[in-house]
Structures are given as structure tokens and as C-alpha cells.
Amino acid sequence: DTAVPVVDVEQGEALPTICFETTCPERFQNLAHLMRDTAQVVDQVQAVKLCKQRGQTPVPRLIHYPSTAETVNAAYALARPGEAYCDPRHTLVLCERDWGAQEIRKLNVGFKVLSAAEIIDDLLREVRQWARHGFSGREIQTELDRRDATILKLLRSA
């Protein structure tokens, strides 16, 4: 694991550090709040400082800008050979649109890529299959709530 441990003062335990690269302060604050018990979330400036302080080990990174174009441009910038502060193999790029995910995958540098469109498509496909098998809307919703209970609990705590 390449996450840089940071000491959580309250618990005295080391938490991994991740970089969340975005231009949206609300998204940054929301993720930092959601991850507060799991990881310390830093921005790209802090990530570079940590990297310099700790011997050039890049901090794992999540890239998600308000627009797909911004997200793709950020991934292109970090995919350059010799980029010392980002390791694509430890970077998750989240795109809203499928075309952005496809563009980043074409770079073939090791980015992990998720498309919100793919996630929604997979979920809707699963719901359609359950409906075809005779499950009611209430049964489907109950199963989704059960399956995603941990995530829902985390979101409610935010």
C-alpha cells in the first residue's frame, strides 16, 4: 500500500492519506468529511508537499472535477512521462460521462477509471433483471437498501 500514513491525533493511529483533486470546494469538503475516520484527504498542493517531504512517494489520488472535460484534462496532465507526484497505478479517475472514461483508458498508463454513466447503467440493468424475474419495486428497493446499508449509513452521518 502506498498511502502515506498520517497520525490521527484523537485516536493515536496512523491514517492513510489520499489526494482528492477537484476544483469544487463542496465536493472536497464532503469527501474529507465522509473519509474522516478512514483517511486524511488532502488537495493536490498538500499532496506534492507530502511527496517532497517523504522521499518522492506519490500519494494515492482521486481525480474528479465538476466537468468531464476538466477531469480528462487533469488526467492527461498527470499521465506525462516523468510526472513525479502522481502514480497512475494508484489513481482513481471518476468521470461523469462515458466518453471521458474511454479517453482516459486509451492513455493506457494504469489509471483506474470509473464512469458515473457505467455505474448507473449497471445498477439499472440489475434492477431491470430483478423486475423481469418478478420482484416487486418494494422488494427491489429493500434489497438495494440492504446491500448498500454501509454506504447509506456513511452518507447519513455526513
Coordinates of C-alpha atoms in Angstrom, one line a residue:
D1 CA 0.0 0.0 0.0
T2 CA 1.4 3.4 -1.0
A3 CA -0.8 5.6 1.1
V4 CA 1.3 7.8 3.3
P5 CA 0.3 7.3 7.0
V6 CA -0.7 10.4 9.0
V7 CA -1.3 10.2 12.7
D8 CA -4.9 10.8 13.8
V9 CA -4.4 12.8 17.0
E10 CA -7.6 11.8 18.6
Q11 CA -7.1 8.0 18.2
G12 CA -3.3 7.9 18.1
E13 CA -3.5 5.7 15.0
A14 CA -2.0 6.3 11.6
L15 CA -4.5 7.1 8.9
P16 CA -3.6 6.8 5.2
T17 CA -3.5 10.0 3.2
I18 CA -5.2 10.4 -0.2
C19 CA -5.3 13.3 -2.6
F20 CA -8.6 14.5 -3.9
E21 CA -8.0 16.6 -7.0
T22 CA -11.0 18.8 -7.8
T23 CA -11.9 22.5 -8.2
C24 CA -15.1 22.1 -6.3
P25 CA -14.7 23.0 -2.6
E26 CA -18.0 21.4 -1.6
R27 CA -17.1 18.1 -3.1
F28 CA -13.7 18.3 -1.4
Q29 CA -15.2 19.0 2.0
N30 CA -17.9 16.3 1.6
L31 CA -15.3 13.7 0.8
A32 CA -13.0 14.8 3.6
H33 CA -15.9 14.6 6.0
L34 CA -17.0 11.2 4.7
M35 CA -13.5 9.8 4.9
R36 CA -12.6 11.4 8.3
D37 CA -12.4 8.0 10.1
T38 CA -10.7 6.2 7.2
A39 CA -8.2 8.6 5.6
Q40 CA -6.9 12.1 5.7
V41 CA -7.9 13.8 2.5
V42 CA -5.5 16.5 1.1
D43 CA -5.6 18.6 -2.0
Q44 CA -3.0 18.4 -4.8
V45 CA -0.8 21.2 -3.3
Q46 CA -0.6 19.3 0.0
A47 CA 0.0 16.1 -1.8
V48 CA 3.0 17.5 -3.6
K49 CA 4.4 18.9 -0.3
L50 CA 4.0 15.5 1.4
C51 CA 5.6 13.8 -1.6
K52 CA 8.6 16.1 -1.3
Q53 CA 8.9 15.7 2.4
R54 CA 8.7 11.9 2.3
G55 CA 11.1 11.0 -0.4
Q56 CA 9.1 11.3 -3.6
T57 CA 6.5 8.6 -2.8
P58 CA 3.3 9.8 -4.6
V59 CA 0.1 10.0 -2.5
P60 CA -2.8 7.9 -3.9
R61 CA -5.1 10.2 -5.8
L62 CA -8.8 10.6 -6.7
I63 CA -9.4 12.9 -9.7
H64 CA -13.0 14.2 -10.1
Y65 CA -13.7 17.7 -11.4
P66 CA -17.1 19.2 -12.0
S67 CA -17.0 18.6 -15.7
T68 CA -15.8 15.5 -17.6
A69 CA -13.6 17.8 -19.8
E70 CA -11.7 19.1 -16.7
T71 CA -11.3 15.6 -15.4
V72 CA -9.9 14.3 -18.7
N73 CA -7.5 17.3 -18.9
A74 CA -6.2 16.7 -15.4
A75 CA -5.6 13.0 -16.2
Y76 CA -3.8 13.9 -19.4
A77 CA -1.5 16.3 -17.4
L78 CA -0.7 13.6 -14.8
A79 CA -0.1 10.9 -17.4
R80 CA 3.0 12.7 -18.8
P81 CA 6.2 10.7 -18.6
G82 CA 8.3 11.8 -15.6
E83 CA 5.4 13.1 -13.6
A84 CA 7.0 12.6 -10.1
Y85 CA 4.0 13.5 -7.9
C86 CA 1.4 11.1 -9.3
D87 CA 1.4 7.4 -9.9
P88 CA -1.4 6.4 -12.3
R89 CA -1.4 2.9 -10.9
H90 CA -2.6 4.4 -7.6
T91 CA -5.0 6.9 -9.1
L92 CA -8.8 6.6 -9.5
V93 CA -10.3 8.9 -12.1
L94 CA -14.1 9.4 -11.8
C95 CA -15.8 10.8 -14.9
E96 CA -19.4 11.8 -15.2
R97 CA -19.6 10.9 -18.9
D98 CA -18.6 7.7 -20.6
W99 CA -16.6 9.4 -23.3
G100 CA -14.2 10.8 -20.7
A101 CA -13.6 7.3 -19.2
Q102 CA -12.9 6.0 -22.7
E103 CA -10.4 8.7 -23.4
I104 CA -8.5 8.1 -20.1
R105 CA -8.5 4.3 -20.7
K106 CA -6.9 5.0 -24.2
L107 CA -3.9 6.6 -22.4
N108 CA -3.1 3.1 -21.2
V109 CA -0.9 4.3 -18.3
G110 CA -2.6 2.5 -15.5
F111 CA -5.3 4.8 -14.2
K112 CA -8.2 3.1 -12.5
V113 CA -11.3 4.6 -14.2
L114 CA -14.9 4.8 -13.2
S115 CA -17.7 6.4 -15.2
A116 CA -20.8 7.5 -13.4
A117 CA -22.7 6.5 -16.5
E118 CA -21.3 3.0 -16.3
I119 CA -22.3 2.7 -12.6
I120 CA -25.8 3.9 -13.2
D121 CA -26.1 1.6 -16.3
D122 CA -25.0 -1.4 -14.3
L123 CA -27.4 -0.6 -11.5
L124 CA -30.4 -0.1 -13.8
R125 CA -29.6 -3.3 -15.7
E126 CA -29.6 -5.2 -12.4
V127 CA -32.9 -3.6 -11.4
R128 CA -34.5 -4.4 -14.8
Q129 CA -33.4 -8.0 -14.4
W130 CA -34.9 -8.3 -10.9
A131 CA -38.2 -6.8 -12.3
R132 CA -38.2 -9.3 -15.1
H133 CA -37.8 -12.1 -12.6
G134 CA -41.0 -10.9 -10.8
F135 CA -39.6 -9.0 -7.9
S136 CA -41.8 -6.0 -6.8
G137 CA -40.5 -2.5 -6.6
R138 CA -40.6 -2.7 -2.8
E139 CA -38.6 -5.9 -2.8
I140 CA -36.0 -4.4 -5.1
Q141 CA -35.7 -1.3 -3.0
T142 CA -35.3 -3.4 0.2
E143 CA -32.5 -5.4 -1.4
L144 CA -30.7 -2.3 -2.6
D145 CA -31.0 -0.7 0.8
R146 CA -29.7 -3.9 2.5
R147 CA -26.8 -4.2 0.1
D148 CA -25.8 -0.6 0.3
A149 CA -26.5 -0.2 4.1
T150 CA -22.9 0.7 4.9
I151 CA -22.8 3.4 2.3
L152 CA -26.2 4.8 3.3
K153 CA -25.1 4.9 6.9
L154 CA -21.9 6.8 5.9
L155 CA -23.9 9.3 3.8
R156 CA -26.4 9.9 6.6
S157 CA -23.6 10.7 9.0
A158 CA -22.2 13.4 6.8

